[in-house]
Amino acid sequence: MGSAKTAMLLTQAYNFEERGMKYICMKPVIDTREKDNVIRSRIGIERRCSWIYPDTDIYSLAASMFEEQKAVTDWFLIDEAQFLTATQVDQLARIVDDFGSNIICYGLRTDFQSRLFEGSRRLFEIADTIDEVKSTCHCGRKTIINARIGSDGDFVNEGEQVEIGGNDRYIAVCRKCWRNKHIEQAERYTLPFPELKRTHE
């Protein structure tokens, strides 16, 4: 988060449009923050997109679209690709291999517990290329983890992998800051009288 990946997708779509290239923007419908089928960046730009449902066969959808249009779409731009299933990532690979379309997926690598999302894992396994879009932690290091924040401002350690939210629920941090925050929280909640511990040390 905080790397402007959605803005990059939308800029890419604009460039394709300017060049008269055939493209389609798609996004998993699991992102319930959006009421309309749009991809929207935090900087205020947006573009209509097609929803990808958990049971959507993207390959069959593309094949039908190509047959109807009598032409192959040059580019597929996928936002929030971490929410794809492994099967859907395989379907995207088949579109590339069978039809010659180009596909760019934008998404997060890991969840709030530093674990790979299903879609991200499969992309790492079979994608032709992987480009990291970097963002910076408040300490200056590269961010690694999208920490989930509770109402008290602490990092959340447990819960469902998918919980949609923005800056009010997540903060991108480096591994060191993520670890130090967890250590600080553990000490705070396990030592009811930290000043006594310091007295006896």
JSON list of C-alpha atoms in Angstrom, two decimals:
[
{"chain": "A", "resi": 1, "resn": "MET", "atom": "CA", "xyz": [0.00, 0.00, 0.00]},
{"chain": "A", "resi": 2, "resn": "GLY", "atom": "CA", "xyz": [1.06, 3.58, -0.55]},
{"chain": "A", "resi": 3, "resn": "SER", "atom": "CA", "xyz": [3.05, 2.74, -3.68]},
{"chain": "A", "resi": 4, "resn": "ALA", "atom": "CA", "xyz": [0.57, 4.32, -6.14]},
{"chain": "A", "resi": 5, "resn": "LYS", "atom": "CA", "xyz": [0.12, 1.01, -7.97]},
{"chain": "A", "resi": 6, "resn": "THR", "atom": "CA", "xyz": [-3.52, 1.78, -8.85]},
{"chain": "A", "resi": 7, "resn": "ALA", "atom": "CA", "xyz": [-2.52, 5.18, -10.18]},
{"chain": "A", "resi": 8, "resn": "MET", "atom": "CA", "xyz": [0.08, 3.43, -12.33]},
{"chain": "A", "resi": 9, "resn": "LEU", "atom": "CA", "xyz": [-2.57, 1.10, -13.74]},
{"chain": "A", "resi": 10, "resn": "LEU", "atom": "CA", "xyz": [-4.86, 4.00, -14.57]},
{"chain": "A", "resi": 11, "resn": "THR", "atom": "CA", "xyz": [-2.01, 5.92, -16.19]},
{"chain": "A", "resi": 12, "resn": "GLN", "atom": "CA", "xyz": [-1.19, 2.87, -18.28]},
{"chain": "A", "resi": 13, "resn": "ALA", "atom": "CA", "xyz": [-4.81, 2.60, -19.38]},
{"chain": "A", "resi": 14, "resn": "TYR", "atom": "CA", "xyz": [-4.80, 6.26, -20.40]},
{"chain": "A", "resi": 15, "resn": "ASN", "atom": "CA", "xyz": [-1.63, 5.75, -22.45]},
{"chain": "A", "resi": 16, "resn": "PHE", "atom": "CA", "xyz": [-3.17, 2.75, -24.25]},
{"chain": "A", "resi": 17, "resn": "GLU", "atom": "CA", "xyz": [-6.28, 4.77, -24.99]},
{"chain": "A", "resi": 18, "resn": "GLU", "atom": "CA", "xyz": [-4.21, 7.61, -26.43]},
{"chain": "A", "resi": 19, "resn": "ARG", "atom": "CA", "xyz": [-2.48, 5.15, -28.76]},
{"chain": "A", "resi": 20, "resn": "GLY", "atom": "CA", "xyz": [-5.70, 3.49, -29.86]},
{"chain": "A", "resi": 21, "resn": "MET", "atom": "CA", "xyz": [-4.74, 0.14, -28.36]},
{"chain": "A", "resi": 22, "resn": "LYS", "atom": "CA", "xyz": [-7.38, -2.37, -27.27]},
{"chain": "A", "resi": 23, "resn": "TYR", "atom": "CA", "xyz": [-7.35, -2.90, -23.51]},
{"chain": "A", "resi": 24, "resn": "ILE", "atom": "CA", "xyz": [-9.63, -3.88, -20.66]},
{"chain": "A", "resi": 25, "resn": "CYS", "atom": "CA", "xyz": [-9.43, -3.05, -16.95]},
{"chain": "A", "resi": 26, "resn": "MET", "atom": "CA", "xyz": [-10.55, -5.73, -14.51]},
{"chain": "A", "resi": 27, "resn": "LYS", "atom": "CA", "xyz": [-10.79, -6.05, -10.74]},
{"chain": "A", "resi": 28, "resn": "PRO", "atom": "CA", "xyz": [-11.88, -8.72, -8.24]},
{"chain": "A", "resi": 29, "resn": "VAL", "atom": "CA", "xyz": [-15.29, -7.82, -6.84]},
{"chain": "A", "resi": 30, "resn": "ILE", "atom": "CA", "xyz": [-14.11, -8.68, -3.32]},
{"chain": "A", "resi": 31, "resn": "ASP", "atom": "CA", "xyz": [-13.04, -5.04, -2.92]},
{"chain": "A", "resi": 32, "resn": "THR", "atom": "CA", "xyz": [-16.40, -3.88, -1.57]},
{"chain": "A", "resi": 33, "resn": "ARG", "atom": "CA", "xyz": [-15.26, -0.30, -0.98]},
{"chain": "A", "resi": 34, "resn": "GLU", "atom": "CA", "xyz": [-16.39, 0.50, -4.51]},
{"chain": "A", "resi": 35, "resn": "LYS", "atom": "CA", "xyz": [-20.12, 0.66, -5.15]},
{"chain": "A", "resi": 36, "resn": "ASP", "atom": "CA", "xyz": [-19.70, 0.93, -8.92]},
{"chain": "A", "resi": 37, "resn": "ASN", "atom": "CA", "xyz": [-17.50, -1.16, -11.15]},
{"chain": "A", "resi": 38, "resn": "VAL", "atom": "CA", "xyz": [-14.64, 1.33, -11.20]},
{"chain": "A", "resi": 39, "resn": "ILE", "atom": "CA", "xyz": [-10.96, 1.31, -10.37]},
{"chain": "A", "resi": 40, "resn": "ARG", "atom": "CA", "xyz": [-10.29, 4.38, -8.27]},
{"chain": "A", "resi": 41, "resn": "SER", "atom": "CA", "xyz": [-6.96, 5.76, -7.07]},
{"chain": "A", "resi": 42, "resn": "ARG", "atom": "CA", "xyz": [-6.49, 7.69, -3.85]},
{"chain": "A", "resi": 43, "resn": "ILE", "atom": "CA", "xyz": [-5.30, 10.66, -5.91]},
{"chain": "A", "resi": 44, "resn": "GLY", "atom": "CA", "xyz": [-8.78, 11.00, -7.39]},
{"chain": "A", "resi": 45, "resn": "ILE", "atom": "CA", "xyz": [-8.59, 9.41, -10.85]},
{"chain": "A", "resi": 46, "resn": "GLU", "atom": "CA", "xyz": [-10.79, 6.50, -11.84]},
{"chain": "A", "resi": 47, "resn": "ARG", "atom": "CA", "xyz": [-11.86, 4.32, -14.75]},
{"chain": "A", "resi": 48, "resn": "ARG", "atom": "CA", "xyz": [-14.64, 1.84, -15.42]},
{"chain": "A", "resi": 49, "resn": "CYS", "atom": "CA", "xyz": [-13.72, -1.81, -15.11]},
{"chain": "A", "resi": 50, "resn": "SER", "atom": "CA", "xyz": [-15.15, -5.31, -15.39]},
{"chain": "A", "resi": 51, "resn": "TRP", "atom": "CA", "xyz": [-15.70, -7.27, -12.18]},
{"chain": "A", "resi": 52, "resn": "ILE", "atom": "CA", "xyz": [-13.98, -10.59, -11.57]},
{"chain": "A", "resi": 53, "resn": "TYR", "atom": "CA", "xyz": [-16.08, -12.78, -9.29]},
{"chain": "A", "resi": 54, "resn": "PRO", "atom": "CA", "xyz": [-14.62, -15.70, -7.31]},
{"chain": "A", "resi": 55, "resn": "ASP", "atom": "CA", "xyz": [-16.18, -18.14, -9.79]},
{"chain": "A", "resi": 56, "resn": "THR", "atom": "CA", "xyz": [-15.38, -16.15, -12.95]},
{"chain": "A", "resi": 57, "resn": "ASP", "atom": "CA", "xyz": [-13.59, -18.16, -15.63]},
{"chain": "A", "resi": 58, "resn": "ILE", "atom": "CA", "xyz": [-11.46, -15.35, -17.04]},
{"chain": "A", "resi": 59, "resn": "TYR", "atom": "CA", "xyz": [-10.20, -17.48, -19.92]},
{"chain": "A", "resi": 60, "resn": "SER", "atom": "CA", "xyz": [-13.71, -18.34, -21.13]},
{"chain": "A", "resi": 61, "resn": "LEU", "atom": "CA", "xyz": [-14.74, -14.71, -20.66]},
{"chain": "A", "resi": 62, "resn": "ALA", "atom": "CA", "xyz": [-11.84, -13.52, -22.80]},
{"chain": "A", "resi": 63, "resn": "ALA", "atom": "CA", "xyz": [-12.43, -16.16, -25.49]},
{"chain": "A", "resi": 64, "resn": "SER", "atom": "CA", "xyz": [-16.10, -15.13, -25.78]},
{"chain": "A", "resi": 65, "resn": "MET", "atom": "CA", "xyz": [-15.14, -11.45, -25.91]},
{"chain": "A", "resi": 66, "resn": "PHE", "atom": "CA", "xyz": [-12.57, -12.04, -28.66]},
{"chain": "A", "resi": 67, "resn": "GLU", "atom": "CA", "xyz": [-15.07, -14.06, -30.70]},
{"chain": "A", "resi": 68, "resn": "GLU", "atom": "CA", "xyz": [-17.70, -11.36, -30.37]},
{"chain": "A", "resi": 69, "resn": "GLN", "atom": "CA", "xyz": [-15.30, -8.54, -31.24]},
{"chain": "A", "resi": 70, "resn": "LYS", "atom": "CA", "xyz": [-13.57, -10.54, -34.00]},
{"chain": "A", "resi": 71, "resn": "ALA", "atom": "CA", "xyz": [-10.31, -9.29, -32.53]},
{"chain": "A", "resi": 72, "resn": "VAL", "atom": "CA", "xyz": [-7.99, -10.00, -29.63]},
{"chain": "A", "resi": 73, "resn": "THR", "atom": "CA", "xyz": [-7.65, -7.42, -26.85]},
{"chain": "A", "resi": 74, "resn": "ASP", "atom": "CA", "xyz": [-4.03, -6.26, -26.68]},
{"chain": "A", "resi": 75, "resn": "TRP", "atom": "CA", "xyz": [-3.82, -5.63, -22.95]},
{"chain": "A", "resi": 76, "resn": "PHE", "atom": "CA", "xyz": [-5.50, -6.76, -19.73]},
{"chain": "A", "resi": 77, "resn": "LEU", "atom": "CA", "xyz": [-4.90, -4.55, -16.70]},
{"chain": "A", "resi": 78, "resn": "ILE", "atom": "CA", "xyz": [-5.82, -6.30, -13.43]},
{"chain": "A", "resi": 79, "resn": "ASP", "atom": "CA", "xyz": [-6.11, -4.35, -10.17]},
{"chain": "A", "resi": 80, "resn": "GLU", "atom": "CA", "xyz": [-6.00, -5.96, -6.69]},
{"chain": "A", "resi": 81, "resn": "ALA", "atom": "CA", "xyz": [-4.60, -9.15, -8.22]},
{"chain": "A", "resi": 82, "resn": "GLN", "atom": "CA", "xyz": [-3.86, -10.60, -4.79]},
{"chain": "A", "resi": 83, "resn": "PHE", "atom": "CA", "xyz": [-7.58, -11.41, -4.51]},
{"chain": "A", "resi": 84, "resn": "LEU", "atom": "CA", "xyz": [-7.57, -13.68, -7.58]},
{"chain": "A", "resi": 85, "resn": "THR", "atom": "CA", "xyz": [-7.68, -17.41, -7.07]},
{"chain": "A", "resi": 86, "resn": "ALA", "atom": "CA", "xyz": [-4.74, -19.54, -8.18]},
{"chain": "A", "resi": 87, "resn": "THR", "atom": "CA", "xyz": [-6.97, -21.00, -10.88]},
{"chain": "A", "resi": 88, "resn": "GLN", "atom": "CA", "xyz": [-7.79, -17.54, -12.21]},
{"chain": "A", "resi": 89, "resn": "VAL", "atom": "CA", "xyz": [-4.09, -16.67, -12.41]},
{"chain": "A", "resi": 90, "resn": "ASP", "atom": "CA", "xyz": [-3.59, -19.84, -14.46]},
{"chain": "A", "resi": 91, "resn": "GLN", "atom": "CA", "xyz": [-6.43, -18.69, -16.71]},
{"chain": "A", "resi": 92, "resn": "LEU", "atom": "CA", "xyz": [-4.67, -15.37, -17.27]},
{"chain": "A", "resi": 93, "resn": "ALA", "atom": "CA", "xyz": [-1.51, -17.25, -18.25]},
{"chain": "A", "resi": 94, "resn": "ARG", "atom": "CA", "xyz": [-3.52, -19.26, -20.80]},
{"chain": "A", "resi": 95, "resn": "ILE", "atom": "CA", "xyz": [-4.85, -16.02, -22.32]},
{"chain": "A", "resi": 96, "resn": "VAL", "atom": "CA", "xyz": [-1.26, -14.86, -22.82]},
{"chain": "A", "resi": 97, "resn": "ASP", "atom": "CA", "xyz": [-0.12, -18.19, -24.26]},
{"chain": "A", "resi": 98, "resn": "ASP", "atom": "CA", "xyz": [-3.13, -18.97, -26.47]},
{"chain": "A", "resi": 99, "resn": "PHE", "atom": "CA", "xyz": [-4.16, -15.52, -27.71]},
{"chain": "A", "resi": 100, "resn": "GLY", "atom": "CA", "xyz": [-1.00, -13.44, -27.42]},
{"chain": "A", "resi": 101, "resn": "SER", "atom": "CA", "xyz": [-2.58, -10.79, -25.19]},
{"chain": "A", "resi": 102, "resn": "ASN", "atom": "CA", "xyz": [-0.45, -8.98, -22.65]},
{"chain": "A", "resi": 103, "resn": "ILE", "atom": "CA", "xyz": [-1.51, -8.97, -19.02]},
{"chain": "A", "resi": 104, "resn": "ILE", "atom": "CA", "xyz": [-0.27, -6.72, -16.21]},
{"chain": "A", "resi": 105, "resn": "CYS", "atom": "CA", "xyz": [-1.40, -7.52, -12.67]},
{"chain": "A", "resi": 106, "resn": "TYR", "atom": "CA", "xyz": [-1.14, -4.95, -9.89]},
{"chain": "A", "resi": 107, "resn": "GLY", "atom": "CA", "xyz": [-1.50, -6.03, -6.28]},
{"chain": "A", "resi": 108, "resn": "LEU", "atom": "CA", "xyz": [-0.06, -6.69, -2.86]},
{"chain": "A", "resi": 109, "resn": "ARG", "atom": "CA", "xyz": [2.43, -9.42, -2.11]},
{"chain": "A", "resi": 110, "resn": "THR", "atom": "CA", "xyz": [1.51, -10.27, 1.47]},
{"chain": "A", "resi": 111, "resn": "ASP", "atom": "CA", "xyz": [-1.25, -9.78, 4.03]},
{"chain": "A", "resi": 112, "resn": "PHE", "atom": "CA", "xyz": [-1.14, -8.16, 7.48]},
{"chain": "A", "resi": 113, "resn": "GLN", "atom": "CA", "xyz": [0.58, -11.26, 8.91]},
{"chain": "A", "resi": 114, "resn": "SER", "atom": "CA", "xyz": [3.29, -11.17, 6.21]},
{"chain": "A", "resi": 115, "resn": "ARG", "atom": "CA", "xyz": [1.80, -14.23, 4.46]},
{"chain": "A", "resi": 116, "resn": "LEU", "atom": "CA", "xyz": [1.39, -14.45, 0.71]},
{"chain": "A", "resi": 117, "resn": "PHE", "atom": "CA", "xyz": [-2.07, -14.06, -0.76]},
{"chain": "A", "resi": 118, "resn": "GLU", "atom": "CA", "xyz": [-3.23, -16.97, -2.93]},
{"chain": "A", "resi": 119, "resn": "GLY", "atom": "CA", "xyz": [-3.26, -14.90, -6.12]},
{"chain": "A", "resi": 120, "resn": "SER", "atom": "CA", "xyz": [0.11, -13.33, -5.37]},
{"chain": "A", "resi": 121, "resn": "ARG", "atom": "CA", "xyz": [1.72, -16.69, -4.67]},
{"chain": "A", "resi": 122, "resn": "ARG", "atom": "CA", "xyz": [0.59, -18.10, -8.01]},
{"chain": "A", "resi": 123, "resn": "LEU", "atom": "CA", "xyz": [1.76, -14.99, -9.84]},
{"chain": "A", "resi": 124, "resn": "PHE", "atom": "CA", "xyz": [5.21, -15.35, -8.29]},
{"chain": "A", "resi": 125, "resn": "GLU", "atom": "CA", "xyz": [5.25, -18.96, -9.46]},
{"chain": "A", "resi": 126, "resn": "ILE", "atom": "CA", "xyz": [4.31, -18.46, -13.13]},
{"chain": "A", "resi": 127, "resn": "ALA", "atom": "CA", "xyz": [4.58, -14.79, -14.14]},
{"chain": "A", "resi": 128, "resn": "ASP", "atom": "CA", "xyz": [7.03, -13.99, -16.93]},
{"chain": "A", "resi": 129, "resn": "THR", "atom": "CA", "xyz": [8.35, -10.98, -15.01]},
{"chain": "A", "resi": 130, "resn": "ILE", "atom": "CA", "xyz": [7.87, -9.47, -11.56]},
{"chain": "A", "resi": 131, "resn": "ASP", "atom": "CA", "xyz": [8.48, -5.76, -10.96]},
{"chain": "A", "resi": 132, "resn": "GLU", "atom": "CA", "xyz": [8.40, -4.43, -7.41]},
{"chain": "A", "resi": 133, "resn": "VAL", "atom": "CA", "xyz": [6.77, -1.06, -6.86]},
{"chain": "A", "resi": 134, "resn": "LYS", "atom": "CA", "xyz": [8.51, 0.28, -3.77]},
{"chain": "A", "resi": 135, "resn": "SER", "atom": "CA", "xyz": [7.21, 2.53, -1.02]},
{"chain": "A", "resi": 136, "resn": "THR", "atom": "CA", "xyz": [8.98, 3.92, 2.03]},
{"chain": "A", "resi": 137, "resn": "CYS", "atom": "CA", "xyz": [8.34, 3.32, 5.73]},
{"chain": "A", "resi": 138, "resn": "HIS", "atom": "CA", "xyz": [8.27, 6.33, 8.07]},
{"chain": "A", "resi": 139, "resn": "CYS", "atom": "CA", "xyz": [11.76, 5.29, 9.21]},
{"chain": "A", "resi": 140, "resn": "GLY", "atom": "CA", "xyz": [13.13, 5.49, 5.67]},
{"chain": "A", "resi": 141, "resn": "ARG", "atom": "CA", "xyz": [13.42, 1.78, 4.94]},
{"chain": "A", "resi": 142, "resn": "LYS", "atom": "CA", "xyz": [11.55, -0.06, 2.21]},
{"chain": "A", "resi": 143, "resn": "THR", "atom": "CA", "xyz": [8.08, -1.22, 3.24]},
{"chain": "A", "resi": 144, "resn": "ILE", "atom": "CA", "xyz": [7.51, -4.96, 3.35]},
{"chain": "A", "resi": 145, "resn": "ILE", "atom": "CA", "xyz": [4.30, -5.50, 5.33]},
{"chain": "A", "resi": 146, "resn": "ASN", "atom": "CA", "xyz": [0.84, -3.94, 5.26]},
{"chain": "A", "resi": 147, "resn": "ALA", "atom": "CA", "xyz": [0.09, -3.93, 8.99]},
{"chain": "A", "resi": 148, "resn": "ARG", "atom": "CA", "xyz": [-3.56, -3.97, 10.05]},
{"chain": "A", "resi": 149, "resn": "ILE", "atom": "CA", "xyz": [-4.41, -1.38, 12.70]},
{"chain": "A", "resi": 150, "resn": "GLY", "atom": "CA", "xyz": [-6.99, -1.74, 15.46]},
{"chain": "A", "resi": 151, "resn": "SER", "atom": "CA", "xyz": [-9.14, 1.06, 16.88]},
{"chain": "A", "resi": 152, "resn": "ASP", "atom": "CA", "xyz": [-6.50, 1.54, 19.60]},
{"chain": "A", "resi": 153, "resn": "GLY", "atom": "CA", "xyz": [-3.75, 2.11, 17.07]},
{"chain": "A", "resi": 154, "resn": "ASP", "atom": "CA", "xyz": [-2.05, -1.23, 17.76]},
{"chain": "A", "resi": 155, "resn": "PHE", "atom": "CA", "xyz": [-1.14, -3.74, 15.09]},
{"chain": "A", "resi": 156, "resn": "VAL", "atom": "CA", "xyz": [-3.67, -6.54, 14.76]},
{"chain": "A", "resi": 157, "resn": "ASN", "atom": "CA", "xyz": [-2.23, -10.06, 14.98]},
{"chain": "A", "resi": 158, "resn": "GLU", "atom": "CA", "xyz": [-5.28, -12.24, 14.23]},
{"chain": "A", "resi": 159, "resn": "GLY", "atom": "CA", "xyz": [-8.30, -12.23, 11.95]},
{"chain": "A", "resi": 160, "resn": "GLU", "atom": "CA", "xyz": [-9.46, -13.06, 8.46]},
{"chain": "A", "resi": 161, "resn": "GLN", "atom": "CA", "xyz": [-6.86, -12.61, 5.76]},
{"chain": "A", "resi": 162, "resn": "VAL", "atom": "CA", "xyz": [-9.13, -10.35, 3.73]},
{"chain": "A", "resi": 163, "resn": "GLU", "atom": "CA", "xyz": [-10.52, -7.26, 5.41]},
{"chain": "A", "resi": 164, "resn": "ILE", "atom": "CA", "xyz": [-11.03, -4.33, 3.09]},
{"chain": "A", "resi": 165, "resn": "GLY", "atom": "CA", "xyz": [-9.85, -0.97, 4.33]},
{"chain": "A", "resi": 166, "resn": "GLY", "atom": "CA", "xyz": [-7.74, 2.06, 3.57]},
{"chain": "A", "resi": 167, "resn": "ASN", "atom": "CA", "xyz": [-5.45, 4.25, 5.63]},
{"chain": "A", "resi": 168, "resn": "ASP", "atom": "CA", "xyz": [-7.81, 3.87, 8.59]},
{"chain": "A", "resi": 169, "resn": "ARG", "atom": "CA", "xyz": [-7.11, 0.12, 8.77]},
{"chain": "A", "resi": 170, "resn": "TYR", "atom": "CA", "xyz": [-3.67, -0.41, 7.25]},
{"chain": "A", "resi": 171, "resn": "ILE", "atom": "CA", "xyz": [-0.22, 1.10, 7.29]},
{"chain": "A", "resi": 172, "resn": "ALA", "atom": "CA", "xyz": [2.73, -0.01, 5.18]},
{"chain": "A", "resi": 173, "resn": "VAL", "atom": "CA", "xyz": [5.84, -0.57, 7.29]},
{"chain": "A", "resi": 174, "resn": "CYS", "atom": "CA", "xyz": [9.28, -2.12, 7.00]},
{"chain": "A", "resi": 175, "resn": "ARG", "atom": "CA", "xyz": [10.03, -5.48, 8.60]},
{"chain": "A", "resi": 176, "resn": "LYS", "atom": "CA", "xyz": [12.03, -3.93, 11.46]},
{"chain": "A", "resi": 177, "resn": "CYS", "atom": "CA", "xyz": [9.29, -1.47, 12.46]},
{"chain": "A", "resi": 178, "resn": "TRP", "atom": "CA", "xyz": [6.68, -4.26, 12.19]},
{"chain": "A", "resi": 179, "resn": "ARG", "atom": "CA", "xyz": [8.75, -6.48, 14.49]},
{"chain": "A", "resi": 180, "resn": "ASN", "atom": "CA", "xyz": [9.55, -3.71, 16.98]},
{"chain": "A", "resi": 181, "resn": "LYS", "atom": "CA", "xyz": [5.87, -2.71, 17.22]},
{"chain": "A", "resi": 182, "resn": "HIS", "atom": "CA", "xyz": [4.90, -6.30, 18.02]},
{"chain": "A", "resi": 183, "resn": "ILE", "atom": "CA", "xyz": [7.62, -6.52, 20.66]},
{"chain": "A", "resi": 184, "resn": "GLU", "atom": "CA", "xyz": [6.45, -3.25, 22.22]},
{"chain": "A", "resi": 185, "resn": "GLN", "atom": "CA", "xyz": [2.84, -4.46, 22.28]},
{"chain": "A", "resi": 186, "resn": "ALA", "atom": "CA", "xyz": [3.80, -7.81, 23.80]},
{"chain": "A", "resi": 187, "resn": "GLU", "atom": "CA", "xyz": [5.75, -6.12, 26.58]},
{"chain": "A", "resi": 188, "resn": "ARG", "atom": "CA", "xyz": [2.94, -3.69, 27.27]},
{"chain": "A", "resi": 189, "resn": "TYR", "atom": "CA", "xyz": [0.27, -6.38, 27.61]},
{"chain": "A", "resi": 190, "resn": "THR", "atom": "CA", "xyz": [2.32, -8.99, 29.49]},
{"chain": "A", "resi": 191, "resn": "LEU", "atom": "CA", "xyz": [3.92, -6.67, 32.06]},
{"chain": "A", "resi": 192, "resn": "PRO", "atom": "CA", "xyz": [1.19, -5.00, 34.14]},
{"chain": "A", "resi": 193, "resn": "PHE", "atom": "CA", "xyz": [3.76, -2.96, 36.08]},
{"chain": "A", "resi": 194, "resn": "PRO", "atom": "CA", "xyz": [6.65, -2.21, 33.70]},
{"chain": "A", "resi": 195, "resn": "GLU", "atom": "CA", "xyz": [8.07, 0.37, 36.10]},
{"chain": "A", "resi": 196, "resn": "LEU", "atom": "CA", "xyz": [8.59, -2.38, 38.72]},
{"chain": "A", "resi": 197, "resn": "LYS", "atom": "CA", "xyz": [10.45, -4.47, 36.17]},
{"chain": "A", "resi": 198, "resn": "ARG", "atom": "CA", "xyz": [12.79, -1.60, 35.49]},
{"chain": "A", "resi": 199, "resn": "THR", "atom": "CA", "xyz": [13.32, -1.06, 39.26]},
{"chain": "A", "resi": 200, "resn": "HIS", "atom": "CA", "xyz": [14.51, -4.63, 39.82]},
{"chain": "A", "resi": 201, "resn": "GLU", "atom": "CA", "xyz": [16.76, -4.88, 36.76]}
]
